[in-house]
mmCIF file of C-alpha atoms in Angstrom:
data_model
loop_
_atom_site.group_PDB
_atom_site.id
_atom_site.type_symbol
_atom_site.label_atom_id
_atom_site.label_comp_id
_atom_site.label_asym_id
_atom_site.label_seq_id
_atom_site.Cartn_x
_atom_site.Cartn_y
_atom_site.Cartn_z
ATOM 1 C CA UNK K 1 1.854 13.919 -18.964
ATOM 2 C CA UNK K 2 -1.517 12.426 -18.002
ATOM 3 C CA UNK K 3 -3.842 15.544 -18.456
ATOM 4 C CA UNK K 4 -4.641 15.375 -14.593
ATOM 5 C CA UNK K 5 -3.619 18.484 -12.798
ATOM 6 C CA UNK K 6 -3.224 19.132 -8.912
ATOM 7 C CA UNK K 7 -2.148 22.010 -7.026
ATOM 8 C CA UNK K 8 -0.118 22.964 -5.199
ATOM 9 C CA UNK K 9 2.571 20.656 -5.856
ATOM 10 C CA UNK K 10 4.389 21.187 -2.108
ATOM 11 C CA UNK K 11 2.445 22.067 0.978
ATOM 12 C CA UNK K 12 4.065 22.531 4.181
ATOM 13 C CA UNK K 13 1.964 23.341 7.352
ATOM 14 C CA UNK K 14 1.591 22.875 11.018
ATOM 15 C CA UNK K 15 -0.059 20.542 13.163
ATOM 16 C CA UNK K 16 -3.618 21.408 13.694
ATOM 17 C CA UNK K 17 -3.937 23.225 10.542
ATOM 18 C CA UNK K 18 -6.493 22.693 7.723
ATOM 19 C CA UNK K 19 -5.424 22.669 3.896
ATOM 20 C CA UNK K 20 -7.271 22.144 0.689
ATOM 21 C CA UNK K 21 -5.733 20.274 -2.388
ATOM 22 C CA UNK K 22 -6.903 20.760 -5.809
ATOM 23 C CA UNK K 23 -7.299 18.555 -8.395
ATOM 24 C CA UNK K 24 -8.701 18.880 -12.104
ATOM 25 C CA UNK K 25 -9.574 15.750 -14.193
ATOM 26 C CA UNK K 26 -8.750 14.918 -17.626
ATOM 27 C CA UNK K 27 -10.967 16.637 -20.183
ATOM 28 C CA UNK K 28 -13.795 14.173 -20.411
ATOM 29 C CA UNK K 29 -13.297 12.411 -17.395
ATOM 30 C CA UNK K 30 -16.384 12.141 -14.710
ATOM 31 C CA UNK K 31 -14.667 10.333 -12.134
ATOM 32 C CA UNK K 32 -12.176 11.679 -9.491
ATOM 33 C CA UNK K 33 -10.292 9.324 -7.081
ATOM 34 C CA UNK K 34 -8.130 10.534 -4.194
ATOM 35 C CA UNK K 35 -5.196 8.282 -2.768
ATOM 36 C CA UNK K 36 -2.773 8.859 -0.250
ATOM 37 C CA UNK K 37 0.865 7.378 -0.486
ATOM 38 C CA UNK K 38 3.082 7.019 2.309
ATOM 39 C CA UNK K 39 6.179 4.900 3.453
ATOM 40 C CA UNK K 40 4.297 2.912 5.910
ATOM 41 C CA UNK K 41 0.904 2.653 4.316
ATOM 42 C CA UNK K 42 1.710 2.233 0.720
ATOM 43 C CA UNK K 43 -1.069 3.826 -1.968
ATOM 44 C CA UNK K 44 -4.352 3.761 -0.078
ATOM 45 C CA UNK K 45 -7.545 4.829 -1.672
ATOM 46 C CA UNK K 46 -9.386 7.425 -0.293
ATOM 47 C CA UNK K 47 -12.576 8.490 -1.839
ATOM 48 C CA UNK K 48 -14.074 8.890 -5.232
ATOM 49 C CA UNK K 49 -16.488 11.090 -6.822
ATOM 50 C CA UNK K 50 -18.359 10.485 -9.994
ATOM 51 C CA UNK K 51 -19.867 13.544 -11.902
ATOM 52 C CA UNK K 52 -20.440 15.273 -8.660
ATOM 53 C CA UNK K 53 -21.695 12.660 -6.286
ATOM 54 C CA UNK K 54 -19.574 10.577 -3.939
ATOM 55 C CA UNK K 55 -19.323 7.227 -5.270
ATOM 56 C CA UNK K 56 -17.271 5.363 -2.764
ATOM 57 C CA UNK K 57 -15.013 5.610 0.252
ATOM 58 C CA UNK K 58 -11.852 4.192 1.436
ATOM 59 C CA UNK K 59 -9.649 4.663 4.474
ATOM 60 C CA UNK K 60 -10.401 8.051 4.741
ATOM 61 C CA UNK K 61 -10.412 9.998 8.069
ATOM 62 C CA UNK K 62 -13.143 11.685 9.585
ATOM 63 C CA UNK K 63 -10.941 14.792 9.492
ATOM 64 C CA UNK K 64 -10.840 14.551 5.624
ATOM 65 C CA UNK K 65 -13.706 15.206 3.396
ATOM 66 C CA UNK K 66 -13.809 16.153 -0.625
ATOM 67 C CA UNK K 67 -16.110 17.309 -2.931
ATOM 68 C CA UNK K 68 -16.299 17.615 -6.788
ATOM 69 C CA UNK K 69 -17.854 20.755 -8.281
ATOM 70 C CA UNK K 70 -20.007 21.298 -11.245
ATOM 71 C CA UNK K 71 -17.058 21.706 -13.575
ATOM 72 C CA UNK K 72 -15.545 18.254 -12.452
ATOM 73 C CA UNK K 73 -12.678 19.624 -10.379
ATOM 74 C CA UNK K 74 -12.291 18.079 -6.919
ATOM 75 C CA UNK K 75 -10.767 19.270 -3.561
ATOM 76 C CA UNK K 76 -9.660 17.322 -0.930
ATOM 77 C CA UNK K 77 -9.805 19.190 2.450
ATOM 78 C CA UNK K 78 -7.537 17.738 5.156
ATOM 79 C CA UNK K 79 -8.336 19.443 8.905
ATOM 80 C CA UNK K 80 -6.863 19.035 12.528
ATOM 81 C CA UNK K 81 -3.560 17.859 10.653
ATOM 82 C CA UNK K 82 -1.244 15.297 12.438
ATOM 83 C CA UNK K 83 2.247 14.398 11.890
ATOM 84 C CA UNK K 84 1.342 11.345 10.347
ATOM 85 C CA UNK K 85 -0.915 12.847 7.548
ATOM 86 C CA UNK K 86 2.520 13.940 5.832
ATOM 87 C CA UNK K 87 2.127 12.131 2.447
ATOM 88 C CA UNK K 88 1.922 12.330 -1.045
ATOM 89 C CA UNK K 89 -1.856 12.852 -2.175
ATOM 90 C CA UNK K 90 -2.881 11.588 -5.556
ATOM 91 C CA UNK K 91 -5.753 12.510 -7.757
ATOM 92 C CA UNK K 92 -6.825 10.236 -10.657
ATOM 93 C CA UNK K 93 -9.114 10.576 -13.026
ATOM 94 C CA UNK K 94 -11.369 7.990 -15.413
ATOM 95 C CA UNK K 95 -13.986 8.481 -17.998
ATOM 96 C CA UNK K 96 -16.429 5.675 -16.094
ATOM 97 C CA UNK K 97 -17.602 5.679 -12.912
ATOM 98 C CA UNK K 98 -15.395 2.687 -11.796
ATOM 99 C CA UNK K 99 -12.183 2.489 -13.995
ATOM 100 C CA UNK K 100 -13.649 -0.553 -15.223
ATOM 101 C CA UNK K 101 -12.712 -0.571 -19.038
ATOM 102 C CA UNK K 102 -9.384 1.529 -18.679
ATOM 103 C CA UNK K 103 -6.572 2.941 -16.413
ATOM 104 C CA UNK K 104 -7.388 5.627 -14.138
ATOM 105 C CA UNK K 105 -4.666 8.383 -14.873
ATOM 106 C CA UNK K 106 -2.702 9.761 -12.062
ATOM 107 C CA UNK K 107 -1.970 13.617 -11.671
ATOM 108 C CA UNK K 108 1.281 14.618 -10.446
ATOM 109 C CA UNK K 109 0.550 14.686 -6.657
ATOM 110 C CA UNK K 110 0.573 17.132 -3.999
ATOM 111 C CA UNK K 111 3.355 16.697 -1.271
ATOM 112 C CA UNK K 112 2.179 17.216 2.017
ATOM 113 C CA UNK K 113 4.563 17.819 4.956
ATOM 114 C CA UNK K 114 3.036 18.712 8.358
ATOM 115 C CA UNK K 115 5.556 19.831 10.926
ATOM 116 C CA UNK D 1 -10.692 -7.228 2.199
ATOM 117 C CA UNK D 2 -8.803 -7.809 -1.057
ATOM 118 C CA UNK D 3 -5.167 -8.002 -0.528
ATOM 119 C CA UNK D 4 -2.676 -7.534 -2.934
ATOM 120 C CA UNK D 5 0.688 -8.954 -2.794
ATOM 121 C CA UNK D 6 3.774 -8.441 -4.906
ATOM 122 C CA UNK D 7 7.249 -9.879 -4.801
ATOM 123 C CA UNK D 8 10.112 -9.489 -4.855
ATOM 124 C CA UNK D 9 9.790 -5.954 -3.375
ATOM 125 C CA UNK D 10 13.475 -5.085 -4.267
ATOM 126 C CA UNK D 11 15.123 -6.400 -7.388
ATOM 127 C CA UNK D 12 18.677 -5.600 -8.374
ATOM 128 C CA UNK D 13 19.418 -6.757 -11.860
ATOM 129 C CA UNK D 14 21.979 -6.612 -14.441
ATOM 130 C CA UNK D 15 21.389 -4.877 -17.724
ATOM 131 C CA UNK D 16 20.319 -7.652 -20.258
ATOM 132 C CA UNK D 17 19.347 -10.152 -17.974
ATOM 133 C CA UNK D 18 15.418 -11.223 -17.800
ATOM 134 C CA UNK D 19 13.160 -11.115 -14.823
ATOM 135 C CA UNK D 20 9.647 -11.663 -13.697
ATOM 136 C CA UNK D 21 7.706 -9.701 -10.871
ATOM 137 C CA UNK D 22 4.738 -11.514 -9.555
ATOM 138 C CA UNK D 23 1.607 -10.084 -8.297
ATOM 139 C CA UNK D 24 -0.971 -11.948 -6.365
ATOM 140 C CA UNK D 25 -4.077 -11.216 -5.077
ATOM 141 C CA UNK D 26 -6.689 -12.413 -2.859
ATOM 142 C CA UNK D 27 -10.346 -12.262 -3.955
ATOM 143 C CA UNK D 28 -11.718 -12.880 -7.358
ATOM 144 C CA UNK D 29 -11.223 -10.069 -9.565
ATOM 145 C CA UNK D 30 -10.808 -9.772 -13.517
ATOM 146 C CA UNK D 31 -9.221 -6.446 -13.776
ATOM 147 C CA UNK D 32 -5.388 -5.767 -13.059
ATOM 148 C CA UNK D 33 -3.308 -2.995 -13.939
ATOM 149 C CA UNK D 34 0.190 -2.222 -13.926
ATOM 150 C CA UNK D 35 1.552 1.218 -12.992
ATOM 151 C CA UNK D 36 5.439 2.496 -13.049
ATOM 152 C CA UNK D 37 6.501 5.099 -10.768
ATOM 153 C CA UNK D 38 10.033 6.898 -11.051
ATOM 154 C CA UNK D 39 11.548 8.593 -7.713
ATOM 155 C CA UNK D 40 9.130 11.657 -6.715
ATOM 156 C CA UNK D 41 6.870 11.398 -9.673
ATOM 157 C CA UNK D 42 3.311 10.493 -10.668
ATOM 158 C CA UNK D 43 2.001 6.846 -11.473
ATOM 159 C CA UNK D 44 2.434 6.004 -15.035
ATOM 160 C CA UNK D 45 -0.355 3.640 -16.647
ATOM 161 C CA UNK D 46 1.433 0.695 -18.352
ATOM 162 C CA UNK D 47 -0.986 -2.160 -18.675
ATOM 163 C CA UNK D 48 -4.636 -2.932 -18.399
ATOM 164 C CA UNK D 49 -5.487 -6.590 -18.151
ATOM 165 C CA UNK D 50 -9.184 -7.167 -18.511
ATOM 166 C CA UNK D 51 -9.747 -10.778 -18.782
ATOM 167 C CA UNK D 52 -8.375 -14.175 -18.033
ATOM 168 C CA UNK D 53 -5.451 -15.247 -20.228
ATOM 169 C CA UNK D 54 -4.803 -11.434 -21.003
ATOM 170 C CA UNK D 55 -1.154 -10.745 -22.043
ATOM 171 C CA UNK D 56 0.178 -7.480 -23.158
ATOM 172 C CA UNK D 57 3.465 -6.119 -24.549
ATOM 173 C CA UNK D 58 5.015 -2.948 -24.574
ATOM 174 C CA UNK D 59 8.709 -2.841 -25.465
ATOM 175 C CA UNK D 60 10.696 -4.980 -23.250
ATOM 176 C CA UNK D 61 7.645 -5.383 -20.604
ATOM 177 C CA UNK D 62 5.194 -8.163 -20.900
ATOM 178 C CA UNK D 63 2.097 -8.784 -18.513
ATOM 179 C CA UNK D 64 -0.094 -11.519 -18.132
ATOM 180 C CA UNK D 65 -3.210 -12.208 -16.030
ATOM 181 C CA UNK D 66 -4.584 -15.518 -15.061
ATOM 182 C CA UNK D 67 -7.923 -15.020 -12.992
ATOM 183 C CA UNK D 68 -8.329 -18.399 -11.531
ATOM 184 C CA UNK D 69 -4.622 -18.572 -9.925
ATOM 185 C CA UNK D 70 -5.420 -14.790 -9.035
ATOM 186 C CA UNK D 71 -1.771 -14.046 -10.423
ATOM 187 C CA UNK D 72 -0.222 -11.574 -12.611
ATOM 188 C CA UNK D 73 3.239 -11.319 -14.017
ATOM 189 C CA UNK D 74 5.263 -8.469 -15.169
ATOM 190 C CA UNK D 75 8.168 -10.064 -17.154
ATOM 191 C CA UNK D 76 10.990 -7.930 -18.028
ATOM 192 C CA UNK D 77 13.125 -8.894 -21.116
ATOM 193 C CA UNK D 78 16.471 -8.024 -21.686
ATOM 194 C CA UNK D 79 16.807 -5.174 -18.722
ATOM 195 C CA UNK D 80 18.236 -1.777 -19.522
ATOM 196 C CA UNK D 81 18.987 1.005 -17.018
ATOM 197 C CA UNK D 82 15.835 2.981 -18.313
ATOM 198 C CA UNK D 83 13.652 0.427 -16.563
ATOM 199 C CA UNK D 84 15.053 1.407 -13.301
ATOM 200 C CA UNK D 85 11.852 2.376 -11.330
ATOM 201 C CA UNK D 86 8.892 1.070 -9.023
ATOM 202 C CA UNK D 87 6.461 -0.966 -10.532
ATOM 203 C CA UNK D 88 3.177 -1.362 -8.823
ATOM 204 C CA UNK D 89 0.421 -3.771 -9.848
ATOM 205 C CA UNK D 90 -3.504 -2.954 -8.632
ATOM 206 C CA UNK D 91 -6.580 -4.792 -8.635
ATOM 207 C CA UNK D 92 -9.878 -3.406 -8.906
ATOM 208 C CA UNK D 93 -12.237 -4.168 -6.304
ATOM 209 C CA UNK D 94 -15.596 -2.781 -7.425
ATOM 210 C CA UNK D 95 -14.805 0.423 -6.615
ATOM 211 C CA UNK D 96 -11.338 1.390 -6.331
ATOM 212 C CA UNK D 97 -7.783 0.132 -7.016
ATOM 213 C CA UNK D 98 -5.993 -1.907 -4.448
ATOM 214 C CA UNK D 99 -2.170 -1.538 -4.884
ATOM 215 C CA UNK D 100 0.571 -4.002 -3.905
ATOM 216 C CA UNK D 101 3.492 -2.528 -2.137
ATOM 217 C CA UNK D 102 5.335 -2.105 -5.249
ATOM 218 C CA UNK D 103 8.614 -3.506 -6.557
ATOM 219 C CA UNK D 104 11.439 -1.108 -6.680
ATOM 220 C CA UNK D 105 13.678 -2.288 -9.628
ATOM 221 C CA UNK D 106 17.235 -1.236 -10.131
ATOM 222 C CA UNK D 107 19.043 -2.205 -13.336
ATOM 223 C CA UNK D 108 22.587 -2.103 -12.987
ATOM 224 C CA UNK D 109 25.400 -2.499 -15.944
#
């Protein structure tokens, strides 16, 4: 158990819908990262927040957005869902802003299925 | 754009044998990470390599980093079935981890 929690574990929804994925980082970690894992794209970095502020963006679609709240939990919002958005979404956390000095610790993931 | 290539992508090996997984990356970085993922599970951190020449060992796994060659290796010694999993290397690009496609390892009796 990495100490990173994610809810829900599974999510089934329809195309065009909007969902919210939630992540709580390890105690003491200020950075939260979101990754998408799919068979065709592999593991892709989406976005990073550090202490409430957006720090970096990766291959995140405009239909997706995220935020980090004062208690450091983070939410990833996915809207106008398409079949291709079906994937495993991981949240990771680290104590520093860039994971420079240690690993990023991954949560259990949310498996999203868009029908 | 930083590219991370792992090979092989699939590896079937017998218990007791040794093998090496390679991770090449395209631009300068002195921070490389190895993760393990079991089917349907999350990623577990195995090694953090933070400098040229770094070598770390845990049980039957040993990882090394050559930043000049832009190469990391994950060496498996005397494989056992419990090591069956997918292994990812990831290179830090300045703001995020860039992952390789993973090496699916199957250890058979």
